[in-house]
Coordinates of C-alpha atoms in Angstrom, one line a residue:
X1 CA -37.7 -100.4 -0.8
X2 CA -36.5 -100.3 -4.4
X3 CA -33.9 -98.8 -6.8
X4 CA -35.0 -95.7 -8.6
X5 CA -33.4 -94.1 -11.7
X6 CA -33.9 -90.3 -11.9
X7 CA -33.2 -88.6 -15.3
X8 CA -32.7 -84.9 -16.1
X9 CA -31.5 -82.7 -18.9
X10 CA -28.6 -80.2 -18.4
X11 CA -28.6 -76.7 -19.9
X12 CA -26.2 -77.9 -22.6
X13 CA -28.7 -80.5 -23.7
X14 CA -27.0 -83.6 -22.3
X15 CA -29.0 -86.1 -20.4
X16 CA -27.9 -87.7 -17.2
X17 CA -29.4 -90.2 -14.8
X18 CA -28.9 -90.9 -11.1
X19 CA -29.5 -94.1 -9.1
X20 CA -31.2 -93.9 -5.7
X21 CA -32.2 -96.4 -3.1
X22 CA -35.7 -95.2 -2.0
X23 CA -38.5 -96.3 0.2
X24 CA -42.2 -95.3 0.3
X25 CA -43.6 -94.2 3.6
X26 CA -47.3 -93.6 4.2
X27 CA -48.2 -90.1 5.4
X28 CA -51.4 -90.4 7.4
X29 CA -52.0 -86.6 7.3
X30 CA -51.7 -86.3 3.6
X31 CA -53.3 -89.7 3.1
X32 CA -50.6 -90.5 0.5
X33 CA -47.2 -92.3 0.1
X34 CA -44.1 -90.1 0.4
X35 CA -40.9 -91.3 -1.3
X36 CA -37.9 -91.2 1.1
X37 CA -34.3 -91.4 -0.3
X38 CA -32.3 -93.8 1.8
X39 CA -29.1 -93.6 -0.3
X40 CA -27.9 -92.0 -3.5
X41 CA -25.5 -94.1 -5.7
X42 CA -24.6 -91.1 -7.9
X43 CA -24.6 -90.9 -11.6
X44 CA -25.5 -94.1 -13.4
X45 CA -22.4 -94.1 -15.6
X46 CA -20.2 -93.6 -12.5
X47 CA -21.7 -96.2 -10.2
X48 CA -19.2 -98.4 -8.3
X49 CA -20.5 -101.8 -9.5
X50 CA -18.1 -103.7 -7.3
X51 CA -19.6 -102.0 -4.2
X52 CA -23.1 -103.0 -5.4
X53 CA -22.0 -106.6 -5.8
X54 CA -20.6 -106.7 -2.3
X55 CA -23.9 -105.2 -1.0
X56 CA -25.9 -107.8 -2.8
X57 CA -23.7 -110.7 -1.5
X58 CA -24.0 -109.3 2.0
X59 CA -27.8 -109.1 1.8
X60 CA -28.1 -112.6 0.2
X61 CA -26.6 -114.1 3.3
X62 CA -29.9 -113.4 5.1
X63 CA -31.8 -115.6 2.7
X64 CA -31.7 -119.3 2.0
X65 CA -29.9 -120.3 -1.3
X66 CA -33.1 -120.9 -3.3
X67 CA -34.6 -117.5 -2.3
X68 CA -31.3 -115.7 -2.9
X69 CA -31.1 -117.2 -6.4
X70 CA -34.6 -116.2 -7.2
X71 CA -34.1 -112.7 -5.9
X72 CA -30.8 -112.1 -7.7
X73 CA -31.6 -114.0 -10.9
X74 CA -35.0 -112.6 -11.6
X75 CA -38.1 -114.4 -12.7
X76 CA -37.0 -114.4 -16.4
X77 CA -33.9 -116.5 -15.7
X78 CA -34.3 -120.3 -15.9
X79 CA -32.0 -123.1 -14.9
X80 CA -31.5 -125.5 -17.9
X81 CA -29.3 -128.0 -16.2
X82 CA -26.0 -128.9 -14.5
X83 CA -23.2 -131.2 -15.9
X84 CA -20.0 -132.5 -14.2
X85 CA -17.0 -130.4 -15.2
X86 CA -14.1 -131.1 -13.0
X87 CA -13.1 -134.6 -14.3
X88 CA -13.1 -133.7 -17.9
X89 CA -11.4 -130.3 -17.3
X90 CA -8.5 -131.9 -15.4
X91 CA -8.0 -134.7 -18.0
X92 CA -8.1 -132.1 -20.7
X93 CA -5.5 -130.0 -18.9
X94 CA -3.2 -133.0 -18.7
X95 CA -4.0 -134.0 -22.3
X96 CA -2.9 -130.5 -23.5
X97 CA 0.1 -130.3 -21.2
X98 CA 1.4 -133.6 -22.6
X99 CA 0.9 -132.2 -26.1
X100 CA -1.4 -135.0 -27.2
X101 CA -3.8 -132.5 -28.8
X102 CA -0.8 -130.9 -30.7
X103 CA 0.3 -134.3 -32.0
X104 CA -3.1 -135.4 -33.1
X105 CA -3.8 -132.0 -34.8
X106 CA -0.5 -132.2 -36.6
X107 CA -1.3 -135.7 -37.9
X108 CA -4.8 -134.5 -38.9
X109 CA -3.4 -131.6 -40.9
X110 CA -1.9 -134.2 -43.3
X111 CA -5.3 -135.6 -44.0
X112 CA -7.8 -133.7 -46.1
X113 CA -11.4 -133.4 -45.1
X114 CA -10.9 -134.7 -41.6
X115 CA -13.5 -134.1 -38.9
X116 CA -12.3 -132.6 -35.5
X117 CA -11.2 -136.1 -34.4
X118 CA -8.8 -134.7 -31.7
X119 CA -11.7 -133.5 -29.6
X120 CA -13.7 -136.7 -30.2
X121 CA -10.8 -138.9 -29.3
X122 CA -10.3 -136.9 -26.1
X123 CA -14.0 -137.3 -25.3
X124 CA -13.7 -141.1 -25.7
X125 CA -10.6 -141.2 -23.5
X126 CA -12.3 -139.2 -20.9
X127 CA -15.3 -141.5 -21.1
X128 CA -13.0 -144.5 -20.3
X129 CA -11.6 -142.7 -17.3
X130 CA -14.8 -141.3 -15.9
X131 CA -17.8 -143.4 -17.1
X132 CA -16.7 -146.4 -19.2
X133 CA -19.3 -147.4 -21.7
X134 CA -19.9 -148.5 -25.3
X135 CA -19.1 -146.0 -28.0
X136 CA -22.8 -145.5 -28.6
X137 CA -23.4 -144.7 -24.9
X138 CA -20.2 -142.6 -24.9
X139 CA -21.5 -140.4 -27.7
X140 CA -24.7 -139.8 -25.7
X141 CA -22.6 -139.2 -22.5
X142 CA -20.6 -136.5 -24.3
X143 CA -23.6 -134.9 -25.8
X144 CA -25.9 -134.8 -22.8
X145 CA -24.2 -135.8 -19.5
X146 CA -20.9 -133.9 -19.3
X147 CA -19.2 -130.7 -20.3
X148 CA -16.1 -131.0 -22.6
X149 CA -14.5 -127.8 -23.9
X150 CA -14.8 -127.6 -27.7
X151 CA -17.0 -130.7 -28.0
X152 CA -20.7 -129.8 -27.3
X153 CA -21.9 -133.0 -28.9
X154 CA -21.0 -135.9 -31.1
X155 CA -22.4 -139.0 -32.6
X156 CA -21.5 -142.7 -32.6
X157 CA -20.7 -142.6 -36.3
X158 CA -18.1 -139.8 -35.7
X159 CA -16.7 -141.8 -32.8
X160 CA -16.2 -144.9 -35.0
X161 CA -14.5 -142.9 -37.7
X162 CA -12.2 -141.2 -35.2
X163 CA -11.2 -144.7 -33.9
X164 CA -10.5 -145.9 -37.4
X165 CA -8.2 -142.9 -37.9
X166 CA -6.6 -143.5 -34.5
X167 CA -5.7 -147.0 -35.7
X168 CA -4.1 -145.7 -38.8
X169 CA -1.8 -143.2 -36.9
X170 CA -1.2 -145.3 -33.8
X171 CA 2.6 -145.9 -34.3
X172 CA 3.3 -142.2 -34.9
X173 CA 1.1 -141.2 -31.9
X174 CA 2.8 -143.7 -29.5
X175 CA 6.2 -142.5 -30.4
X176 CA 5.5 -138.8 -30.1
X177 CA 3.4 -139.1 -27.0
X178 CA 6.1 -141.0 -25.3
X179 CA 8.7 -138.3 -26.3
X180 CA 6.4 -135.6 -24.8
X181 CA 5.8 -137.5 -21.6
X182 CA 9.5 -138.4 -21.1
X183 CA 10.6 -134.8 -21.6
X184 CA 7.9 -133.2 -19.4
X185 CA 8.0 -135.7 -16.5
X186 CA 11.8 -136.4 -16.7
X187 CA 11.1 -140.1 -16.8
X188 CA 13.9 -142.5 -16.0
X189 CA 13.6 -145.2 -18.7
X190 CA 16.5 -147.3 -17.5
X191 CA 14.1 -150.0 -16.3
X192 CA 11.3 -151.0 -18.6
X193 CA 8.7 -153.5 -17.3
X194 CA 6.8 -155.8 -19.7
X195 CA 4.0 -158.2 -19.1
X196 CA 0.9 -159.5 -20.9
X197 CA -2.7 -160.2 -20.1
X198 CA -5.7 -161.5 -22.1
X199 CA -9.3 -160.4 -22.5
X200 CA -12.1 -162.6 -23.7
X201 CA -15.1 -162.1 -25.9
X202 CA -18.6 -163.5 -25.5
X203 CA -18.6 -165.2 -28.9
X204 CA -19.9 -168.5 -30.1
X205 CA -17.2 -169.0 -32.7
X206 CA -13.7 -167.5 -33.0
X207 CA -12.7 -165.2 -36.0
X208 CA -11.9 -166.8 -39.3
X209 CA -8.1 -167.4 -39.6
X210 CA -6.2 -164.9 -41.9
X211 CA -2.6 -164.7 -43.0
X212 CA -0.4 -162.9 -40.5
X213 CA 3.3 -161.9 -40.3
X214 CA 5.6 -162.6 -37.3
X215 CA 4.1 -159.5 -35.5
X216 CA 0.5 -160.7 -35.7
X217 CA -0.4 -158.2 -38.4
X218 CA -2.7 -159.2 -41.3
X219 CA -0.8 -160.0 -44.5
X220 CA -2.9 -159.8 -47.7
X221 CA -2.5 -162.0 -50.7
X222 CA -0.3 -164.7 -49.2
X223 CA -1.1 -168.3 -48.1
X224 CA -0.8 -168.8 -44.4
X225 CA 0.8 -171.7 -42.6
X226 CA 0.5 -173.0 -39.1
X227 CA 3.7 -171.7 -37.5
X228 CA 4.7 -172.5 -33.9
X229 CA 7.4 -171.0 -31.7
X230 CA 10.3 -173.4 -31.7
X231 CA 12.5 -174.1 -28.8
X232 CA 15.5 -172.7 -30.6
X233 CA 13.9 -169.3 -30.9
X234 CA 13.1 -169.4 -34.6
X235 CA 9.6 -168.5 -35.7
X236 CA 7.8 -169.1 -38.9
X237 CA 7.6 -165.8 -40.8
X238 CA 3.9 -166.2 -41.4
X239 CA 1.0 -168.0 -39.9
X240 CA -2.8 -168.1 -40.2
X241 CA -4.9 -167.1 -37.2
X242 CA -8.0 -165.2 -36.3
X243 CA -7.6 -162.2 -34.1
X244 CA -10.2 -163.3 -31.5
X245 CA -9.3 -166.9 -31.1
X246 CA -8.8 -169.6 -28.5
X247 CA -5.7 -169.5 -26.3
X248 CA -4.4 -169.8 -22.8
X249 CA -6.6 -167.4 -20.9
X250 CA -5.3 -165.4 -17.9
X251 CA -8.9 -164.8 -16.9
X252 CA -9.6 -168.6 -16.6
X253 CA -11.9 -168.5 -19.6
X254 CA -10.3 -170.9 -22.0
X255 CA -13.8 -171.7 -23.3
X256 CA -14.1 -168.2 -25.0
X257 CA -12.1 -166.5 -27.8
X258 CA -9.6 -163.9 -26.7
X259 CA -6.9 -161.6 -27.7
X260 CA -3.5 -161.1 -26.0
X261 CA -2.4 -157.6 -24.8
X262 CA 1.1 -156.5 -23.8
X263 CA 2.1 -153.3 -22.0
X264 CA 5.5 -151.7 -21.2
X265 CA 5.7 -149.6 -18.1
X266 CA 8.4 -147.4 -16.5
X267 CA 9.5 -147.7 -12.9
X268 CA 7.2 -144.7 -12.1
X269 CA 4.2 -146.7 -13.3
X270 CA 3.7 -144.7 -16.5
X271 CA 2.5 -146.9 -19.4
X272 CA 4.8 -146.4 -22.4
X273 CA 3.1 -148.5 -25.1
X274 CA 0.6 -151.3 -25.7
X275 CA 0.5 -154.1 -28.2
X276 CA -2.3 -156.5 -29.3
X277 CA -1.9 -160.0 -30.7
X278 CA -4.2 -162.9 -31.7
X279 CA -5.4 -164.9 -28.8
X280 CA -3.3 -168.0 -29.4
X281 CA 0.0 -166.1 -29.5
X282 CA 2.5 -167.5 -27.0
X283 CA 4.2 -165.3 -24.4
X284 CA 7.6 -166.6 -25.3
X285 CA 8.0 -164.8 -28.6
X286 CA 6.1 -161.5 -27.8
X287 CA 8.9 -159.8 -25.9
X288 CA 11.2 -160.1 -29.0
X289 CA 8.7 -158.0 -31.1
X290 CA 8.4 -155.6 -28.2
X291 CA 12.2 -155.2 -28.1
X292 CA 12.4 -154.6 -31.8
X293 CA 9.5 -152.0 -31.7
X294 CA 11.3 -150.1 -28.9
X295 CA 14.7 -150.2 -30.6
X296 CA 14.1 -147.1 -32.7
X297 CA 12.7 -144.9 -29.9
X298 CA 16.2 -143.4 -29.2
X299 CA 16.1 -144.6 -25.6
X300 CA 19.1 -144.9 -23.3
X301 CA 20.3 -148.3 -22.1
X302 CA 17.3 -150.3 -21.0
X303 CA 17.1 -153.1 -18.5
X304 CA 14.1 -155.2 -19.4
X305 CA 12.2 -156.6 -16.5
X306 CA 9.9 -159.6 -17.2
X307 CA 8.1 -162.5 -15.5
X308 CA 8.9 -166.2 -15.7
X309 CA 6.9 -166.6 -18.9
X310 CA 9.6 -164.9 -20.9
X311 CA 12.6 -166.7 -19.6
X312 CA 13.4 -169.0 -22.6
X313 CA 17.0 -169.1 -23.8
X314 CA 16.0 -167.5 -27.2
X315 CA 14.3 -164.6 -25.4
X316 CA 17.3 -164.0 -23.2
X317 CA 19.7 -164.1 -26.1
X318 CA 17.5 -161.6 -28.0
X319 CA 17.2 -159.1 -25.2
X320 CA 21.0 -159.0 -24.8
X321 CA 21.5 -157.6 -28.3
X322 CA 23.0 -154.1 -28.3
X323 CA 23.6 -152.5 -24.9
X324 CA 20.3 -153.7 -23.4
X325 CA 20.2 -156.1 -20.4
X326 CA 17.5 -157.9 -18.5
X327 CA 16.1 -159.1 -15.2
X328 CA 13.9 -162.1 -15.6
X329 CA 12.1 -164.3 -13.1
X330 CA 13.0 -168.1 -13.2
X331 CA 11.1 -171.1 -12.2
X332 CA 12.4 -172.7 -9.0
X333 CA 11.1 -176.1 -9.9
X334 CA 13.1 -176.6 -13.0
X335 CA 15.3 -179.3 -14.5
X336 CA 17.8 -176.7 -15.7
X337 CA 21.4 -177.5 -14.5
X338 CA 22.0 -173.7 -14.0
X339 CA 19.0 -173.3 -11.7
X340 CA 19.9 -176.4 -9.7
X341 CA 23.4 -175.2 -9.3
X342 CA 22.3 -171.7 -8.2
X343 CA 19.9 -173.1 -5.6
X344 CA 22.5 -175.5 -4.3
X345 CA 25.2 -172.9 -3.7
X346 CA 25.9 -172.0 -0.1
X347 CA 26.1 -168.4 1.0
X348 CA 24.8 -165.8 3.4
X349 CA 21.7 -163.7 2.8
X350 CA 21.8 -159.9 3.0
X351 CA 18.7 -158.2 4.5
X352 CA 17.5 -155.3 2.2
X353 CA 14.1 -154.7 3.7
X354 CA 11.7 -155.7 6.4
X355 CA 10.6 -158.8 4.6
X356 CA 13.3 -159.3 2.0
X357 CA 16.7 -161.0 2.0
X358 CA 18.9 -161.6 -1.1
X359 CA 21.8 -163.9 -2.0
X360 CA 23.8 -163.6 -5.2
X361 CA 25.1 -166.6 -7.0
X362 CA 27.3 -166.4 -10.1
X363 CA 27.0 -169.4 -12.3
X364 CA 28.6 -168.1 -15.6
X365 CA 30.5 -165.1 -16.9
X366 CA 27.5 -163.6 -18.7
X367 CA 24.6 -164.2 -16.2
X368 CA 24.0 -163.8 -12.5
X369 CA 21.4 -165.3 -10.3
X370 CA 19.8 -163.7 -7.2
X371 CA 17.9 -165.7 -4.7
X372 CA 15.2 -163.7 -2.9
X373 CA 13.8 -164.8 0.4
X374 CA 10.7 -163.5 2.1
X375 CA 10.4 -164.8 5.8
X376 CA 6.7 -164.0 6.0
X377 CA 6.0 -165.8 2.7
X378 CA 8.1 -168.7 4.0
X379 CA 5.9 -169.1 7.1
X380 CA 2.8 -168.9 4.9
X381 CA 4.2 -171.6 2.5
X382 CA 5.0 -173.9 5.4
X383 CA 1.6 -173.5 6.9
X384 CA -0.1 -174.3 3.6
X385 CA 2.1 -177.3 3.1
X386 CA 1.3 -178.6 6.6
X387 CA -2.4 -178.4 5.8
X388 CA -2.0 -180.2 2.5
X389 CA 0.1 -183.0 4.1
X390 CA -2.4 -183.4 6.9
X391 CA -5.2 -183.7 4.4
X392 CA -3.3 -186.2 2.3
X393 CA -2.4 -188.3 5.4
X394 CA -6.1 -188.4 6.3
X395 CA -7.1 -189.5 2.8
X396 CA -4.5 -192.4 2.6
X397 CA -5.0 -193.6 6.2
X398 CA -6.0 -197.2 6.1
X399 CA -5.5 -197.5 2.4
X400 CA -3.1 -200.5 2.9
X401 CA -6.2 -202.6 3.7
X402 CA -8.1 -201.6 0.5
X403 CA -8.2 -203.9 -2.5
X404 CA -5.8 -203.1 -5.3
X405 CA -8.6 -201.7 -7.5
X406 CA -10.0 -199.4 -4.8
X407 CA -6.5 -198.2 -3.9
X408 CA -5.9 -197.4 -7.6
X409 CA -9.2 -195.4 -7.6
X410 CA -8.0 -193.4 -4.6
X411 CA -4.6 -192.8 -6.3
X412 CA -6.4 -191.5 -9.4
X413 CA -8.6 -189.2 -7.3
X414 CA -5.6 -187.7 -5.6
X415 CA -3.8 -187.2 -8.9
X416 CA -6.5 -184.7 -9.9
X417 CA -5.4 -182.5 -7.0
X418 CA -1.9 -181.1 -7.8
X419 CA -1.4 -179.7 -4.3
X420 CA -1.9 -183.1 -2.7
X421 CA -0.4 -185.2 -5.5
X422 CA 2.9 -183.4 -5.1
X423 CA 3.5 -185.0 -1.7
X424 CA 2.3 -188.5 -2.6
X425 CA 4.7 -191.4 -3.1
X426 CA 3.8 -194.8 -4.5
X427 CA 5.9 -197.8 -3.1
X428 CA 7.1 -200.6 -5.4
X429 CA 4.3 -202.7 -3.8
X430 CA 1.7 -200.2 -4.8
X431 CA 1.1 -198.7 -1.4
X432 CA 0.4 -195.0 -0.8
X433 CA 2.8 -193.0 1.4
X434 CA 3.7 -189.4 2.2
X435 CA 6.8 -188.4 0.3
X436 CA 9.0 -187.0 3.1
X437 CA 11.9 -186.3 0.7
X438 CA 9.6 -184.1 -1.4
X439 CA 8.5 -182.3 1.7
X440 CA 12.1 -181.6 2.6
X441 CA 12.8 -180.3 -0.9
X442 CA 9.8 -178.0 -0.9
X443 CA 10.7 -176.7 2.5
X444 CA 14.0 -175.5 1.1
X445 CA 12.0 -173.4 -1.4
X446 CA 9.7 -171.7 1.1
X447 CA 9.4 -168.0 0.5
X448 CA 12.0 -167.9 -2.3
X449 CA 12.0 -166.8 -5.9
X450 CA 14.9 -166.8 -8.3
X451 CA 16.0 -164.0 -10.6
X452 CA 18.4 -164.1 -13.6
X453 CA 20.2 -160.9 -14.6
X454 CA 22.6 -160.1 -17.5
X455 CA 23.8 -156.7 -16.2
X456 CA 27.2 -156.9 -14.6
X457 CA 26.9 -153.6 -12.8
X458 CA 23.6 -153.8 -11.0
X459 CA 23.8 -154.8 -7.4
X460 CA 21.8 -157.7 -6.0
X461 CA 19.6 -155.2 -4.1
X462 CA 18.8 -153.3 -7.3
X463 CA 18.0 -156.5 -9.1
X464 CA 15.6 -157.6 -6.4
X465 CA 13.9 -154.2 -6.0
X466 CA 13.7 -153.8 -9.8
X467 CA 11.9 -157.0 -10.2
X468 CA 9.6 -156.2 -7.3
X469 CA 8.4 -153.1 -9.2
X470 CA 7.0 -155.4 -11.9
X471 CA 3.9 -155.1 -9.7
X472 CA 3.3 -151.8 -11.5
X473 CA 2.4 -153.6 -14.7
X474 CA 0.0 -155.9 -12.8
X475 CA -1.5 -152.8 -11.2
X476 CA -1.9 -151.4 -14.7
X477 CA -3.8 -154.5 -15.8
X478 CA -6.0 -154.4 -12.7
X479 CA -6.9 -150.7 -13.3
X480 CA -7.5 -151.3 -17.0
X481 CA -10.0 -154.1 -16.3
X482 CA -11.7 -152.7 -13.1
X483 CA -11.5 -148.8 -13.5
X484 CA -11.4 -148.3 -17.3
X485 CA -13.5 -151.4 -18.1
X486 CA -11.3 -152.8 -20.8
X487 CA -13.9 -155.6 -21.0
X488 CA -16.5 -156.0 -22.4
X489 CA -15.3 -154.8 -25.8
X490 CA -18.2 -153.8 -28.0
X491 CA -16.4 -154.2 -31.3
X492 CA -16.0 -157.0 -33.9
X493 CA -13.5 -155.5 -36.4
X494 CA -9.9 -156.0 -35.5
X495 CA -9.0 -152.4 -36.2
X496 CA -11.7 -151.2 -33.8
X497 CA -10.5 -153.6 -31.1
X498 CA -7.0 -152.3 -31.4
X499 CA -8.2 -148.7 -31.3
X500 CA -10.2 -149.5 -28.2
X501 CA -7.1 -150.8 -26.5
X502 CA -5.3 -147.6 -27.5
X503 CA -8.0 -145.5 -25.9
X504 CA -7.7 -147.5 -22.7
X505 CA -3.9 -146.9 -22.8
X506 CA -4.3 -143.1 -23.2
X507 CA -6.8 -143.1 -20.3
X508 CA -4.5 -145.1 -18.1
X509 CA -1.6 -142.7 -19.0
X510 CA -3.6 -139.6 -17.9
X511 CA -4.9 -141.1 -14.7
X512 CA -1.5 -142.5 -13.7
X513 CA 0.0 -139.0 -14.2
X514 CA -2.7 -137.6 -12.0
X515 CA -2.1 -140.2 -9.3
X516 CA 1.7 -139.8 -9.3
X517 CA 1.4 -136.0 -9.2
X518 CA -1.2 -135.7 -6.4
X519 CA -0.3 -138.8 -4.4
X520 CA -4.0 -139.9 -4.4
X521 CA -5.8 -142.8 -6.1
X522 CA -7.9 -142.0 -9.2
X523 CA -11.0 -143.2 -7.3
X524 CA -10.7 -140.3 -4.8
X525 CA -9.6 -137.8 -7.4
X526 CA -12.6 -138.6 -9.6
X527 CA -15.0 -138.5 -6.7
X528 CA -13.9 -134.9 -5.8
X529 CA -13.8 -133.6 -9.3
X530 CA -17.2 -134.9 -10.3
X531 CA -18.7 -132.5 -7.8
X532 CA -17.4 -129.5 -9.7
X533 CA -20.3 -128.7 -12.2
X534 CA -21.0 -126.4 -15.1
X535 CA -24.5 -124.9 -14.6
X536 CA -26.5 -123.5 -17.6
X537 CA -29.0 -120.6 -17.3
X538 CA -31.2 -119.0 -20.0
X539 CA -33.1 -115.8 -20.1
X540 CA -34.5 -113.2 -22.5
X541 CA -31.0 -112.0 -23.5
X542 CA -29.5 -115.4 -24.1
X543 CA -27.9 -118.4 -22.4
X544 CA -24.8 -118.6 -20.2
X545 CA -22.9 -121.4 -18.5
X546 CA -20.9 -120.9 -15.3
X547 CA -19.0 -123.3 -13.0
X548 CA -19.9 -123.9 -9.4
X549 CA -17.6 -122.5 -6.7
X550 CA -14.8 -125.0 -6.0
X551 CA -14.4 -126.8 -2.7
X552 CA -11.1 -126.9 -0.8
X553 CA -10.3 -130.5 -2.0
X554 CA -11.0 -129.5 -5.6
X555 CA -8.8 -126.4 -5.2
X556 CA -6.0 -128.5 -3.7
X557 CA -6.2 -131.0 -6.6
X558 CA -5.9 -128.2 -9.2
X559 CA -2.9 -126.7 -7.3
X560 CA -1.1 -130.0 -7.0
X561 CA -1.6 -130.7 -10.7
X562 CA -0.5 -127.1 -11.5
X563 CA -3.7 -126.5 -13.5
X564 CA -5.9 -123.4 -13.5
X565 CA -9.5 -123.7 -12.4
X566 CA -12.1 -123.2 -15.1
X567 CA -13.3 -119.7 -15.7
X568 CA -16.3 -118.6 -13.6
X569 CA -18.3 -117.8 -16.8
X570 CA -17.6 -120.6 -19.2
X571 CA -19.7 -119.7 -22.1
X572 CA -22.2 -116.9 -23.2
X573 CA -24.6 -117.3 -26.1
X574 CA -26.7 -114.2 -26.9
X575 CA -30.3 -114.7 -27.9
X576 CA -30.8 -115.3 -31.5
X577 CA -27.7 -117.3 -32.1

């Protein structure tokens, strides 16, 4: 059975052809094959191609997929390869919807002789979100392992030049990207959460100190001086420090040079902006720079939400400038008269959730304190304290009979364990005892944390719930380090390190929008999208690339994100090009 084309010439000289489905039958009498017409499709130029496609699909169901592909593709068509398409296509759709491509291309238009850095930067951002790697490996990933629209290939040199340009335009980019995101997503930027983290580098020696201004930026041609953050809130205008240098590590790696990274996040979990400082920069002064940088972003009234590391008097005074207010965590174990007064005030708690009670205390006209109590956390604190006291009691049992020197050695051993040393008391005679007064004091703090707020209009419930959302920043740090692989950083130049952090911020922005829109984690989104591929075939007439048929989870993801699926035929390249 085969398809036959019959041609003939009309009386007027025109030539026409007809398509017929025919089959050869053997005629035993004539001892020859006779052609039998099974079906006539009519004139070739008038054939219903849609009907033929339906017939082919129907017949293909009788074959296994490999045989069907061989039968329909023909022996001259070869499969060149298959690359993941869904992840990069969705990220590119969000990238364009937020107008990031427009912003970058507009900034590029002001620079002569620029390469297509917008596509390269998107490729690097997609690499952070889908397969984090070094820039050399990212260039290979873009060129050989994934399909990115408008970027068939790139090189590590182009990636580095694109990062250098990104560092030059970072301030303009951050401002315009935030404006686009705020308008499209209708963000409520009344609460702005800020926190810092650090990331270390596997170096033998820190960077050479250079002169820096109060914002940690390099200042050329001036002599540096060792400035420290004073208790009165005044900073030296200039100091000398290397970018990758030793400081208090939040990764418990004080033995390695590091940098400090800050991030501001909205209540929806959308990262607004990131900052980088030398590794020895103290948290206490960072928020003041952040507040100044955000001042010119034409935002409405902002309530800054920050952790206990930013609760100095100078920081609080700085955040109250203008119409801005703050919610800041306070240390319960403090010598501050205000905090002692707030904790000693009597009053009833109001239940605002399953595991949350709040009590407001007003100490002054300008500031309010809110005591938050978690009953489950209180039980956990009490259980841990009972274990510590039991362990301490076992250690000091019989110590009265020890010689004075041996008792001193035991006292020194316990002093190295803060959890135990907290409940140890030394009598005037040098004997070791359990400090029952300290146990009672600590019991009064079980499951509690203290908040300070300068906004007179926020309720105690809003203050407590607003501070609880600070977890969004910590979640952002966790995703940056575990999903986007912020570390290790394969760069030594300060500008490249800052650009690397910018790429991680843009990747976090895209995946957080995808998560908030779909209600799924990026891990599940990426898993489903990676299964949508672009398959490349080649034949005598050229090469073409088409996508695989989407599954229902993939179709649902595109629908929730309000994005169109990629075209069935993505690209066609005729032979000879």
